[in-house]
mmCIF file of C-alpha atoms in Angstrom:
data_model
loop_
_atom_site.group_PDB
_atom_site.id
_atom_site.type_symbol
_atom_site.label_atom_id
_atom_site.label_comp_id
_atom_site.label_asym_id
_atom_site.label_seq_id
_atom_site.Cartn_x
_atom_site.Cartn_y
_atom_site.Cartn_z
ATOM 1 C CA MET A 192 -139.792 -21.805 150.391
ATOM 2 C CA LEU A 193 -137.055 -21.481 153.000
ATOM 3 C CA LYS A 194 -139.108 -23.540 155.430
ATOM 4 C CA ASN A 195 -139.512 -26.128 152.718
ATOM 5 C CA ILE A 196 -135.768 -26.327 152.101
ATOM 6 C CA LYS A 197 -135.074 -26.792 155.811
ATOM 7 C CA GLU A 198 -137.745 -29.474 155.959
ATOM 8 C CA TRP A 199 -136.327 -31.224 152.899
ATOM 9 C CA ILE A 200 -132.825 -31.178 154.370
ATOM 10 C CA ALA A 201 -134.059 -32.618 157.676
ATOM 11 C CA VAL A 202 -135.982 -35.372 155.891
ATOM 12 C CA PHE A 203 -133.091 -36.143 153.549
ATOM 13 C CA MET A 204 -130.721 -36.473 156.509
ATOM 14 C CA ILE A 205 -133.010 -39.064 158.082
ATOM 15 C CA LEU A 206 -133.402 -40.905 154.760
ATOM 16 C CA GLY A 207 -129.630 -40.733 154.261
ATOM 17 C CA VAL A 208 -128.975 -42.360 157.632
ATOM 18 C CA ILE A 209 -131.518 -45.132 156.933
ATOM 19 C CA MET A 210 -130.003 -45.780 153.484
ATOM 20 C CA LEU A 211 -126.439 -45.827 154.868
ATOM 21 C CA ILE A 212 -127.446 -48.382 157.482
ATOM 22 C CA GLY A 213 -129.235 -50.531 154.872
ATOM 23 C CA ASN A 214 -126.197 -50.247 152.605
ATOM 24 C CA TRP A 215 -124.057 -51.436 155.510
ATOM 25 C CA ILE A 216 -126.206 -54.388 156.587
ATOM 26 C CA GLY A 217 -127.163 -55.586 153.113
ATOM 27 C CA TYR A 218 -124.115 -54.791 150.997
ATOM 28 C CA ASP A 219 -121.224 -54.557 153.501
ATOM 29 C CA VAL A 220 -120.312 -50.980 152.627
ATOM 30 C CA LEU A 221 -119.252 -49.115 155.765
ATOM 31 C CA PRO A 222 -121.359 -45.989 156.386
ATOM 32 C CA TRP A 223 -118.410 -43.578 156.191
ATOM 33 C CA THR A 224 -117.323 -45.082 152.863
ATOM 34 C CA ALA A 225 -120.762 -44.423 151.405
ATOM 35 C CA LEU A 226 -121.286 -41.071 153.162
ATOM 36 C CA PRO A 227 -119.833 -38.808 150.411
ATOM 37 C CA GLY A 228 -121.892 -40.662 147.813
ATOM 38 C CA ILE A 229 -125.194 -40.352 149.648
ATOM 39 C CA ALA A 230 -124.420 -36.665 150.389
ATOM 40 C CA ILE A 231 -123.918 -36.044 146.655
ATOM 41 C CA LEU A 232 -127.161 -37.841 145.753
ATOM 42 C CA ILE A 233 -129.064 -35.826 148.370
ATOM 43 C CA GLY A 234 -127.461 -32.618 147.078
ATOM 44 C CA ILE A 235 -128.592 -33.411 143.526
ATOM 45 C CA SER A 236 -132.154 -34.182 144.704
ATOM 46 C CA LEU A 237 -132.267 -30.952 146.696
ATOM 47 C CA VAL A 238 -131.068 -28.818 143.775
ATOM 48 C CA GLY A 239 -133.632 -30.528 141.520
ATOM 49 C CA LEU A 240 -136.483 -29.870 143.955
ATOM 50 C CA ILE A 241 -135.447 -26.213 144.330
ATOM 51 C CA ILE A 242 -135.194 -25.690 140.570
ATOM 52 C CA HIS A 243 -138.605 -27.317 140.164
ATOM 53 C CA HIS A 244 -140.076 -24.825 142.643
ATOM 54 C CA LEU A 245 -138.376 -21.815 141.065
ATOM 55 C CA LEU A 246 -139.076 -22.494 137.395
ATOM 56 C CA PRO A 247 -142.528 -21.852 135.969
ATOM 57 C CA PHE A 248 -142.616 -24.906 133.639
ATOM 58 C CA GLN A 249 -144.763 -27.903 134.448
ATOM 59 C CA LEU A 250 -142.023 -30.520 134.204
ATOM 60 C CA PRO A 251 -141.996 -33.082 137.033
ATOM 61 C CA SER A 252 -139.186 -32.472 139.536
ATOM 62 C CA ILE A 253 -137.714 -35.925 138.910
ATOM 63 C CA ALA A 254 -136.938 -34.758 135.361
ATOM 64 C CA TYR A 255 -134.650 -32.049 136.746
ATOM 65 C CA ILE A 256 -133.061 -34.382 139.275
ATOM 66 C CA GLY A 257 -132.258 -37.015 136.663
ATOM 67 C CA ILE A 258 -130.819 -34.480 134.244
ATOM 68 C CA ILE A 259 -128.627 -32.833 136.918
ATOM 69 C CA GLY A 260 -127.281 -36.250 137.930
ATOM 70 C CA LEU A 261 -126.560 -37.010 134.301
ATOM 71 C CA ILE A 262 -124.836 -33.677 133.610
ATOM 72 C CA VAL A 263 -122.496 -33.802 136.634
ATOM 73 C CA THR A 264 -121.246 -37.253 135.644
ATOM 74 C CA ILE A 265 -120.728 -36.720 131.906
ATOM 75 C CA PRO A 266 -117.085 -37.664 131.258
ATOM 76 C CA GLY A 267 -115.051 -34.469 131.067
ATOM 77 C CA MET A 268 -117.163 -32.480 133.523
ATOM 78 C CA PRO A 269 -114.999 -31.235 136.424
ATOM 79 C CA GLY A 270 -115.153 -33.796 139.228
ATOM 80 C CA SER A 271 -117.326 -36.199 137.247
ATOM 81 C CA ALA A 272 -115.054 -39.190 137.861
ATOM 82 C CA GLN A 273 -114.985 -38.454 141.604
ATOM 83 C CA ILE A 274 -118.772 -38.147 141.759
ATOM 84 C CA ALA A 275 -119.176 -41.418 139.871
ATOM 85 C CA THR A 276 -116.745 -43.191 142.224
ATOM 86 C CA TYR A 277 -118.356 -41.863 145.413
ATOM 87 C CA THR A 278 -121.935 -42.528 144.347
ATOM 88 C CA ALA A 279 -121.033 -46.043 143.197
ATOM 89 C CA GLU A 280 -120.573 -46.890 146.909
ATOM 90 C CA VAL A 281 -124.299 -46.392 147.471
ATOM 91 C CA ASN A 282 -125.990 -49.569 146.295
ATOM 92 C CA LEU A 283 -129.164 -48.987 144.303
ATOM 93 C CA LEU A 284 -130.967 -51.745 146.181
ATOM 94 C CA ALA A 285 -130.106 -50.046 149.483
ATOM 95 C CA ILE A 286 -131.892 -46.927 148.227
ATOM 96 C CA ALA A 287 -134.870 -48.942 147.023
ATOM 97 C CA THR A 288 -135.585 -50.831 150.271
ATOM 98 C CA PRO A 289 -136.571 -47.801 152.417
ATOM 99 C CA ILE A 290 -138.602 -46.402 149.507
ATOM 100 C CA LEU A 291 -140.707 -49.532 149.421
ATOM 101 C CA ALA A 292 -140.891 -49.680 153.227
ATOM 102 C CA TYR A 293 -142.431 -46.182 153.247
ATOM 103 C CA ALA A 294 -144.595 -47.217 150.303
ATOM 104 C CA GLY A 295 -145.837 -50.268 152.196
ATOM 105 C CA VAL A 296 -146.811 -48.175 155.216
ATOM 106 C CA SER A 297 -148.597 -45.661 153.005
ATOM 107 C CA ILE A 298 -150.355 -48.362 150.963
ATOM 108 C CA GLY A 299 -152.093 -49.723 154.060
ATOM 109 C CA ARG A 300 -154.781 -47.061 153.786
ATOM 110 C CA SER A 301 -155.698 -48.196 150.243
ATOM 111 C CA TRP A 302 -155.945 -51.829 151.271
ATOM 112 C CA PHE A 303 -159.699 -51.841 151.838
ATOM 113 C CA ASP A 304 -160.289 -50.149 148.498
ATOM 114 C CA PHE A 305 -158.110 -52.854 146.992
ATOM 115 C CA VAL A 306 -160.060 -55.645 148.660
ATOM 116 C CA GLN A 307 -163.276 -54.178 147.277
ATOM 117 C CA LEU A 308 -162.028 -54.448 143.697
ATOM 118 C CA GLY A 309 -163.437 -57.599 142.156
ATOM 119 C CA TRP A 310 -161.260 -60.480 141.009
ATOM 120 C CA LYS A 311 -161.785 -59.381 137.399
ATOM 121 C CA THR A 312 -160.129 -56.060 138.117
ATOM 122 C CA ILE A 313 -157.176 -57.804 139.699
ATOM 123 C CA VAL A 314 -156.757 -60.142 136.707
ATOM 124 C CA VAL A 315 -156.997 -57.254 134.246
ATOM 125 C CA GLY A 316 -154.651 -55.153 136.413
ATOM 126 C CA MET A 317 -151.960 -57.811 136.306
ATOM 127 C CA VAL A 318 -152.304 -58.109 132.537
ATOM 128 C CA VAL A 319 -152.060 -54.306 132.211
ATOM 129 C CA LEU A 320 -148.750 -54.257 134.078
ATOM 130 C CA PHE A 321 -147.512 -57.345 132.277
ATOM 131 C CA GLY A 322 -148.519 -55.995 128.841
ATOM 132 C CA THR A 323 -146.947 -52.601 129.393
ATOM 133 C CA PHE A 324 -143.717 -54.051 130.741
ATOM 134 C CA LEU A 325 -143.292 -56.771 128.137
ATOM 135 C CA GLY A 326 -144.515 -54.560 125.271
ATOM 136 C CA SER A 327 -141.979 -51.933 126.161
ATOM 137 C CA ALA A 328 -139.159 -54.492 126.336
ATOM 138 C CA VAL A 329 -140.141 -56.070 123.000
ATOM 139 C CA ILE A 330 -140.157 -52.729 121.156
ATOM 140 C CA ALA A 331 -136.806 -51.797 122.730
ATOM 141 C CA GLU A 332 -135.397 -55.178 121.694
ATOM 142 C CA ILE A 333 -136.580 -54.830 118.097
ATOM 143 C CA ILE A 334 -135.095 -51.357 117.670
ATOM 144 C CA LEU A 335 -131.830 -52.161 119.457
ATOM 145 C CA ARG A 336 -131.384 -55.210 117.211
ATOM 146 C CA PHE A 337 -132.287 -53.188 114.146
ATOM 147 C CA GLN A 338 -129.592 -50.690 115.103
ATOM 148 C CA GLY A 339 -127.150 -53.528 115.700
ATOM 149 C CA ILE A 340 -126.511 -52.478 119.316
ATOM 150 C CA ILE A 341 -127.289 -55.817 120.918
ATOM 151 C CA MET B 159 -148.383 -27.433 152.531
ATOM 152 C CA SER B 160 -145.477 -26.109 154.569
ATOM 153 C CA GLU B 161 -147.213 -26.743 157.898
ATOM 154 C CA LYS B 162 -148.029 -30.284 156.904
ATOM 155 C CA ALA B 163 -144.489 -30.696 155.597
ATOM 156 C CA ILE B 164 -142.946 -29.518 158.863
ATOM 157 C CA ALA B 165 -144.338 -32.544 160.660
ATOM 158 C CA LEU B 166 -142.624 -35.017 158.332
ATOM 159 C CA TRP B 167 -139.171 -35.255 159.861
ATOM 160 C CA LYS B 168 -140.638 -35.157 163.341
ATOM 161 C CA ASP B 169 -142.536 -38.386 162.833
ATOM 162 C CA TRP B 170 -139.885 -40.407 164.640
ATOM 163 C CA ARG B 171 -142.116 -43.371 165.077
ATOM 164 C CA LEU B 172 -142.417 -43.740 161.309
ATOM 165 C CA HIS B 173 -138.692 -43.331 160.640
ATOM 166 C CA VAL B 174 -137.691 -45.757 163.383
ATOM 167 C CA ILE B 175 -140.171 -48.324 162.056
ATOM 168 C CA VAL B 176 -138.798 -47.933 158.516
ATOM 169 C CA LEU B 177 -135.247 -48.227 159.838
ATOM 170 C CA GLY B 178 -136.314 -51.399 161.625
ATOM 171 C CA ILE B 179 -137.893 -52.793 158.452
ATOM 172 C CA VAL B 180 -134.719 -51.973 156.478
ATOM 173 C CA ALA B 181 -132.452 -53.584 159.078
ATOM 174 C CA VAL B 182 -134.545 -56.766 159.228
ATOM 175 C CA THR B 183 -135.093 -57.151 155.467
ATOM 176 C CA GLU B 184 -131.485 -56.370 154.524
ATOM 177 C CA SER B 185 -130.209 -58.965 156.990
ATOM 178 C CA ILE B 186 -132.553 -61.552 155.486
ATOM 179 C CA GLY B 187 -131.072 -60.825 152.052
ATOM 180 C CA ILE B 188 -131.958 -62.193 148.627
ATOM 181 C CA PHE B 189 -133.841 -65.431 148.018
ATOM 182 C CA LYS B 190 -133.753 -67.186 144.660
ATOM 183 C CA ILE B 191 -136.685 -69.353 143.653
ATOM 184 C CA PRO B 192 -136.076 -71.358 140.482
ATOM 185 C CA LEU B 193 -139.266 -71.609 138.466
ATOM 186 C CA GLY B 194 -138.982 -73.668 135.308
ATOM 187 C CA PRO B 195 -136.297 -72.144 133.115
ATOM 188 C CA GLY B 196 -136.376 -68.812 134.976
ATOM 189 C CA THR B 197 -135.759 -67.487 138.453
ATOM 190 C CA ILE B 198 -137.909 -65.373 140.728
ATOM 191 C CA LEU B 199 -135.746 -63.193 142.944
ATOM 192 C CA LEU B 200 -137.150 -62.118 146.266
ATOM 193 C CA LEU B 201 -135.337 -58.955 147.298
ATOM 194 C CA PRO B 202 -135.305 -57.126 150.650
ATOM 195 C CA MET B 203 -137.426 -54.360 149.118
ATOM 196 C CA LEU B 204 -140.211 -56.818 148.365
ATOM 197 C CA TYR B 205 -140.304 -57.985 151.970
ATOM 198 C CA ALA B 206 -140.158 -54.318 152.980
ATOM 199 C CA VAL B 207 -143.345 -53.390 151.135
ATOM 200 C CA VAL B 208 -145.162 -56.432 152.506
ATOM 201 C CA ILE B 209 -143.998 -55.842 156.097
ATOM 202 C CA GLY B 210 -144.862 -52.135 155.833
ATOM 203 C CA LEU B 211 -148.312 -53.024 154.587
ATOM 204 C CA ALA B 212 -148.819 -55.608 157.330
ATOM 205 C CA LEU B 213 -147.680 -53.174 160.045
ATOM 206 C CA TYR B 214 -150.459 -50.798 159.026
ATOM 207 C CA PHE B 215 -152.865 -53.258 160.605
ATOM 208 C CA THR B 216 -150.990 -53.310 163.916
ATOM 209 C CA PRO B 217 -151.100 -50.630 166.633
ATOM 210 C CA LEU B 218 -147.495 -49.708 165.712
ATOM 211 C CA ILE B 219 -148.755 -47.638 162.802
ATOM 212 C CA ASN B 220 -151.774 -45.407 162.701
ATOM 213 C CA ASP B 221 -153.195 -43.191 159.981
ATOM 214 C CA LYS B 222 -150.804 -40.343 160.796
ATOM 215 C CA GLN B 223 -147.763 -42.459 159.895
ATOM 216 C CA SER B 224 -149.469 -43.774 156.806
ATOM 217 C CA ILE B 225 -150.342 -40.262 155.611
ATOM 218 C CA ASN B 226 -146.825 -38.974 156.331
ATOM 219 C CA ALA B 227 -145.281 -41.920 154.515
ATOM 220 C CA GLU B 228 -146.691 -40.815 151.169
ATOM 221 C CA PRO B 229 -144.582 -37.653 150.641
ATOM 222 C CA LEU B 230 -141.629 -39.593 152.070
ATOM 223 C CA VAL B 231 -141.972 -42.109 149.251
ATOM 224 C CA PHE B 232 -141.677 -39.216 146.826
ATOM 225 C CA LEU B 233 -138.651 -37.679 148.581
ATOM 226 C CA SER B 234 -136.809 -40.984 148.810
ATOM 227 C CA VAL B 235 -137.632 -41.729 145.161
ATOM 228 C CA SER B 236 -135.924 -38.452 144.272
ATOM 229 C CA ILE B 237 -132.671 -39.843 145.751
ATOM 230 C CA LEU B 238 -133.163 -42.927 143.582
ATOM 231 C CA ILE B 239 -133.635 -40.732 140.511
ATOM 232 C CA ALA B 240 -130.406 -38.911 141.385
ATOM 233 C CA LYS B 241 -128.705 -42.314 141.488
ATOM 234 C CA PHE B 242 -130.221 -43.121 138.072
ATOM 235 C CA GLY B 243 -128.824 -39.809 136.828
ATOM 236 C CA VAL B 244 -125.245 -40.308 138.008
ATOM 237 C CA GLN B 245 -125.215 -43.771 136.437
ATOM 238 C CA ALA B 246 -126.428 -42.284 133.164
ATOM 239 C CA GLY B 247 -123.683 -39.659 132.746
ATOM 240 C CA PRO B 248 -120.791 -42.091 132.225
ATOM 241 C CA ALA B 249 -122.992 -44.203 129.917
ATOM 242 C CA LEU B 250 -124.024 -41.216 127.821
ATOM 243 C CA PRO B 251 -122.341 -42.279 124.557
ATOM 244 C CA GLN B 252 -124.043 -45.680 124.819
ATOM 245 C CA ILE B 253 -127.384 -43.997 125.597
ATOM 246 C CA ILE B 254 -127.158 -41.622 122.645
ATOM 247 C CA GLU B 255 -126.443 -44.598 120.414
ATOM 248 C CA ALA B 256 -129.585 -46.294 121.740
ATOM 249 C CA GLY B 257 -131.566 -43.046 121.601
ATOM 250 C CA PRO B 258 -134.160 -44.115 119.012
ATOM 251 C CA ALA B 259 -134.916 -47.284 120.971
ATOM 252 C CA LEU B 260 -135.395 -45.280 124.156
ATOM 253 C CA LEU B 261 -137.817 -42.905 122.490
ATOM 254 C CA LEU B 262 -139.747 -45.488 120.506
ATOM 255 C CA GLN B 263 -140.108 -48.015 123.328
ATOM 256 C CA GLU B 264 -142.807 -45.680 124.659
ATOM 257 C CA PHE B 265 -144.936 -47.311 121.974
ATOM 258 C CA GLY B 266 -144.465 -50.557 123.871
ATOM 259 C CA ASN B 267 -146.736 -49.085 126.545
ATOM 260 C CA LEU B 268 -149.511 -49.763 124.066
ATOM 261 C CA GLY B 269 -148.921 -53.468 124.727
ATOM 262 C CA THR B 270 -151.471 -53.224 127.517
ATOM 263 C CA ILE B 271 -154.157 -52.186 125.006
ATOM 264 C CA PHE B 272 -153.699 -55.273 122.869
ATOM 265 C CA LEU B 273 -153.383 -57.675 125.785
ATOM 266 C CA ALA B 274 -155.531 -56.290 128.578
ATOM 267 C CA LEU B 275 -158.348 -54.524 126.713
ATOM 268 C CA PRO B 276 -159.665 -57.633 124.911
ATOM 269 C CA LEU B 277 -159.453 -59.523 128.198
ATOM 270 C CA ALA B 278 -161.371 -56.804 130.055
ATOM 271 C CA VAL B 279 -164.096 -56.756 127.397
ATOM 272 C CA PHE B 280 -164.197 -60.557 127.397
ATOM 273 C CA LEU B 281 -164.686 -60.536 131.162
ATOM 274 C CA GLY B 282 -167.709 -58.329 130.637
ATOM 275 C CA MET B 283 -166.377 -54.923 131.552
ATOM 276 C CA LYS B 284 -167.936 -51.972 129.780
ATOM 277 C CA ARG B 285 -166.446 -48.497 129.437
ATOM 278 C CA GLU B 286 -164.509 -49.106 132.677
ATOM 279 C CA SER B 287 -162.100 -51.088 130.536
ATOM 280 C CA ILE B 288 -161.064 -47.898 128.686
ATOM 281 C CA GLY B 289 -159.889 -46.257 131.896
ATOM 282 C CA MET B 290 -158.292 -49.457 133.111
ATOM 283 C CA THR B 291 -156.294 -50.497 130.097
ATOM 284 C CA HIS B 292 -155.338 -47.346 128.143
ATOM 285 C CA SER B 293 -152.101 -47.101 130.118
ATOM 286 C CA ILE B 294 -150.281 -48.384 133.175
ATOM 287 C CA GLY B 295 -152.589 -46.136 135.214
ATOM 288 C CA ARG B 296 -150.289 -43.958 137.258
ATOM 289 C CA GLU B 297 -150.875 -40.413 138.534
ATOM 290 C CA ALA B 298 -150.587 -38.738 135.127
ATOM 291 C CA ASN B 299 -153.118 -41.137 133.565
ATOM 292 C CA LEU B 300 -155.491 -40.678 136.489
ATOM 293 C CA ALA B 301 -155.306 -36.934 135.887
ATOM 294 C CA LEU B 302 -155.901 -37.358 132.150
ATOM 295 C CA ILE B 303 -159.018 -39.526 132.550
ATOM 296 C CA THR B 304 -160.388 -37.318 135.319
ATOM 297 C CA ASP B 305 -159.927 -34.324 133.079
ATOM 298 C CA LYS B 306 -161.585 -35.942 130.094
ATOM 299 C CA TYR B 307 -164.407 -38.043 131.582
ATOM 300 C CA GLY B 308 -164.582 -37.104 135.268
ATOM 301 C CA LEU B 309 -163.727 -39.427 138.110
ATOM 302 C CA SER B 310 -167.303 -40.653 138.644
ATOM 303 C CA SER B 311 -167.722 -41.787 135.005
ATOM 304 C CA PRO B 312 -167.237 -45.478 134.107
ATOM 305 C CA GLU B 313 -163.851 -44.559 132.586
ATOM 306 C CA GLY B 314 -162.968 -42.760 135.822
ATOM 307 C CA ARG B 315 -163.917 -45.756 137.938
ATOM 308 C CA GLY B 316 -161.770 -47.930 135.692
ATOM 309 C CA VAL B 317 -158.651 -45.799 135.951
ATOM 310 C CA MET B 318 -159.157 -45.440 139.706
ATOM 311 C CA ALA B 319 -159.380 -49.211 140.093
ATOM 312 C CA MET B 320 -156.172 -49.623 138.102
ATOM 313 C CA TYR B 321 -154.505 -46.875 140.115
ATOM 314 C CA ILE B 322 -155.386 -48.546 143.406
ATOM 315 C CA PHE B 323 -154.333 -51.958 142.104
ATOM 316 C CA GLY B 324 -151.016 -50.545 140.866
ATOM 317 C CA THR B 325 -150.411 -48.708 144.128
ATOM 318 C CA VAL B 326 -151.028 -51.693 146.357
ATOM 319 C CA PHE B 327 -149.830 -54.502 144.187
ATOM 320 C CA GLY B 328 -147.803 -52.920 141.349
ATOM 321 C CA SER B 329 -144.330 -52.917 142.862
ATOM 322 C CA ILE B 330 -144.739 -56.432 144.258
ATOM 323 C CA PHE B 331 -146.088 -57.860 140.992
ATOM 324 C CA ILE B 332 -143.645 -56.135 138.656
ATOM 325 C CA GLY B 333 -140.761 -56.907 141.032
ATOM 326 C CA MET B 334 -141.593 -60.602 140.795
ATOM 327 C CA ILE B 335 -142.043 -60.769 137.026
ATOM 328 C CA SER B 336 -139.111 -58.609 135.859
ATOM 329 C CA GLY B 337 -136.316 -60.936 136.922
ATOM 330 C CA PHE B 338 -138.318 -63.938 135.834
ATOM 331 C CA LEU B 339 -139.074 -62.567 132.351
ATOM 332 C CA ALA B 340 -135.467 -61.494 131.892
ATOM 333 C CA THR B 341 -134.188 -64.988 132.639
ATOM 334 C CA VAL B 342 -136.903 -66.892 130.766
ATOM 335 C CA THR B 343 -137.293 -64.872 127.530
ATOM 336 C CA PRO B 344 -134.567 -64.411 124.911
ATOM 337 C CA LEU B 345 -134.846 -60.611 125.189
ATOM 338 C CA HIS B 346 -131.730 -58.691 126.195
ATOM 339 C CA PRO B 347 -131.455 -57.366 129.788
ATOM 340 C CA ILE B 348 -131.030 -53.826 128.413
ATOM 341 C CA SER B 349 -134.461 -54.054 126.766
ATOM 342 C CA PHE B 350 -135.940 -54.970 130.134
ATOM 343 C CA ALA B 351 -133.975 -52.203 131.839
ATOM 344 C CA MET B 352 -135.668 -49.764 129.473
ATOM 345 C CA ALA B 353 -139.037 -51.318 130.275
ATOM 346 C CA THR B 354 -138.523 -50.716 134.013
ATOM 347 C CA GLY B 355 -138.902 -46.995 133.350
ATOM 348 C CA VAL B 356 -142.549 -47.188 132.284
ATOM 349 C CA GLY B 357 -144.271 -46.866 135.653
ATOM 350 C CA SER B 358 -143.832 -44.929 138.871
ATOM 351 C CA GLY B 359 -140.542 -44.450 140.688
ATOM 352 C CA SER B 360 -141.228 -47.223 143.172
ATOM 353 C CA MET B 361 -142.211 -49.594 140.348
ATOM 354 C CA ALA B 362 -138.944 -48.724 138.589
ATOM 355 C CA ALA B 363 -136.999 -49.564 141.726
ATOM 356 C CA ALA B 364 -138.928 -52.783 142.253
ATOM 357 C CA SER B 365 -138.438 -54.023 138.699
ATOM 358 C CA LEU B 366 -134.827 -52.893 138.254
ATOM 359 C CA GLY B 367 -133.700 -54.561 141.488
ATOM 360 C CA PRO B 368 -134.202 -58.157 140.326
ATOM 361 C CA LEU B 369 -132.596 -57.337 136.958
ATOM 362 C CA ILE B 370 -129.458 -56.064 138.673
ATOM 363 C CA ALA B 371 -129.432 -59.025 141.009
ATOM 364 C CA ALA B 372 -129.765 -61.401 138.034
ATOM 365 C CA PHE B 373 -127.127 -59.644 135.893
ATOM 366 C CA PRO B 374 -124.730 -58.070 138.417
ATOM 367 C CA GLU B 375 -121.960 -57.613 135.856
ATOM 368 C CA MET B 376 -124.208 -55.229 133.878
ATOM 369 C CA SER B 377 -125.540 -53.346 136.890
ATOM 370 C CA GLU B 378 -124.264 -49.905 135.877
ATOM 371 C CA THR B 379 -125.518 -50.108 132.308
ATOM 372 C CA LEU B 380 -128.904 -51.413 133.415
ATOM 373 C CA THR B 381 -129.325 -48.620 135.973
ATOM 374 C CA ALA B 382 -128.335 -46.012 133.403
ATOM 375 C CA PHE B 383 -130.853 -47.243 130.838
ATOM 376 C CA SER B 384 -133.620 -47.607 133.403
ATOM 377 C CA GLY B 385 -132.978 -44.058 134.570
ATOM 378 C CA VAL B 386 -133.038 -42.478 131.139
ATOM 379 C CA SER B 387 -136.128 -44.470 130.204
ATOM 380 C CA ASN B 388 -137.850 -43.297 133.394
ATOM 381 C CA LEU B 389 -136.854 -39.729 132.568
ATOM 382 C CA ILE B 390 -138.214 -39.956 129.025
ATOM 383 C CA SER B 391 -141.439 -41.598 130.219
ATOM 384 C CA SER B 392 -142.003 -38.919 132.850
ATOM 385 C CA VAL B 393 -141.772 -36.221 130.199
ATOM 386 C CA THR B 394 -143.411 -37.883 127.183
ATOM 387 C CA GLY B 395 -145.616 -40.570 128.765
ATOM 388 C CA LEU B 396 -148.619 -38.317 129.306
ATOM 389 C CA TYR B 397 -148.560 -37.063 125.720
ATOM 390 C CA MET B 398 -148.274 -40.605 124.481
ATOM 391 C CA SER B 399 -151.475 -41.407 126.393
ATOM 392 C CA ILE B 400 -153.264 -38.281 125.190
ATOM 393 C CA PHE B 401 -152.440 -38.571 121.493
ATOM 394 C CA VAL B 402 -152.042 -42.316 120.945
ATOM 395 C CA GLY B 403 -152.967 -44.510 123.901
ATOM 396 C CA LEU B 404 -156.388 -43.193 124.810
ATOM 397 C CA PRO B 405 -157.735 -42.645 121.257
ATOM 398 C CA LEU B 406 -156.503 -46.102 120.270
ATOM 399 C CA THR B 407 -158.134 -47.683 123.319
ATOM 400 C CA VAL B 408 -161.453 -45.979 122.622
ATOM 401 C CA LYS B 409 -161.363 -47.112 118.988
ATOM 402 C CA MET B 410 -160.414 -50.682 119.919
ATOM 403 C CA TYR B 411 -163.101 -50.749 122.593
ATOM 404 C CA GLU B 412 -165.745 -49.709 120.068
ATOM 405 C CA ILE B 413 -164.654 -52.414 117.643
ATOM 406 C CA LEU B 414 -164.419 -55.098 120.334
ATOM 407 C CA SER B 415 -167.717 -54.289 122.000
ATOM 408 C CA LYS B 416 -169.504 -54.104 118.636
ATOM 409 C CA ASN B 417 -168.206 -57.560 117.754
ATOM 410 C CA LYS B 418 -169.263 -58.791 121.105
ATOM 411 C CA GLU B 419 -172.752 -57.350 120.728
ATOM 412 C CA LYS B 420 -173.134 -58.968 117.309
ATOM 413 C CA LYS B 421 -172.081 -62.311 118.696
ATOM 414 C CA THR B 422 -174.463 -62.159 121.619
ATOM 415 C CA VAL B 423 -177.335 -61.033 119.370
ATOM 416 C CA LYS B 424 -176.574 -63.809 116.923
ATOM 417 C CA GLY B 425 -176.276 -66.275 119.741
ATOM 418 C CA SER B 426 -179.602 -65.275 121.182
ATOM 419 C CA VAL B 427 -181.314 -65.538 117.784
ATOM 420 C CA GLU B 428 -180.021 -69.086 117.390
ATOM 421 C CA TYR B 429 -181.146 -69.836 120.859
ATOM 422 C CA VAL B 430 -184.627 -68.624 120.022
ATOM 423 C CA LYS B 431 -184.700 -70.573 116.760
ATOM 424 C CA LYS B 432 -183.673 -73.822 118.356
ATOM 425 C CA HIS B 433 -186.383 -73.733 120.912
#
């Protein structure tokens, strides 16, 4: 467990540096401006991962991480405004780029499996993604309109 | 686990390569391609996944980097989820108001069954189509089908094919269509933001990015809704598949394939009669 935490911290520091640099190049936010924000986001992730390891329930760790992030920024929580201001300096797209860079590198190994799938699978696969995405948006739209929110 | 994990941060080659990819793609920036009434947005993260994939076939990256990259995707996604979370807090009143929509949009996941299942059956797939089209085919769905049918069953082959397709192509495909659909359909960007939560973390990032780039003035709201939707999907998505998605797919498959059989039988009888 302790080894894991040390490992997580080391990895998060590397990821943090990469994200700060991406945030700087792509979105003109100086690294030291975004540093408190990225540190907070890493802290939240770390706490979520630790809670996930300690608790016996089978909830995915991202559920804890999301809920912690939500709780610490609810208006009225001590420091919530500060946390929201700091983390706003870290552009979401700057977080997403390294994720997909790692994903690309890791995907390489599945490439030959992918090539072996027939064209039919690829057509159906695209329709699966399309249907899920659009279906979900349509239902959301209907209910939001019904409620008069949009 | 811990021994394997210890090697992760030490894989300097991998981290330097990713840093290089980030630096290059972020300096290229966003490209807008107008397509009819809509726009396809090409974001740095889309180039990043393509470059990462291409580098796998160069000597720069070997299997060790590729294997190490997988847990790193998960750890970096957790930072993204934290970002989703801190955007959601300030928007909480708005989210509670939209609560029913967030919960019920899970039913929209069934859209794949009505669109993709008939197509799969039409293209001549058999029980593979059940595994392929009962859901978006991420880890949880792979586990469900494996548990129920086994991975070597036709259903198992189907879900595996969808899983591989989604892994390799999912973030690229969904990243291209999300911005386009949001600009070309009359649906509200918030509805699409909710829809970005349906898949994996990297799919969420890939589909939310173009939405934010297309509607920058709503960026915080969109991130908040995407995050909460992702959270709800991660907790309820599996149960949705178990209790609604999979049974419905099996039922629909039986109806569709029966119809198809009838048609082919009828067709063959006519064929015999004519000659």
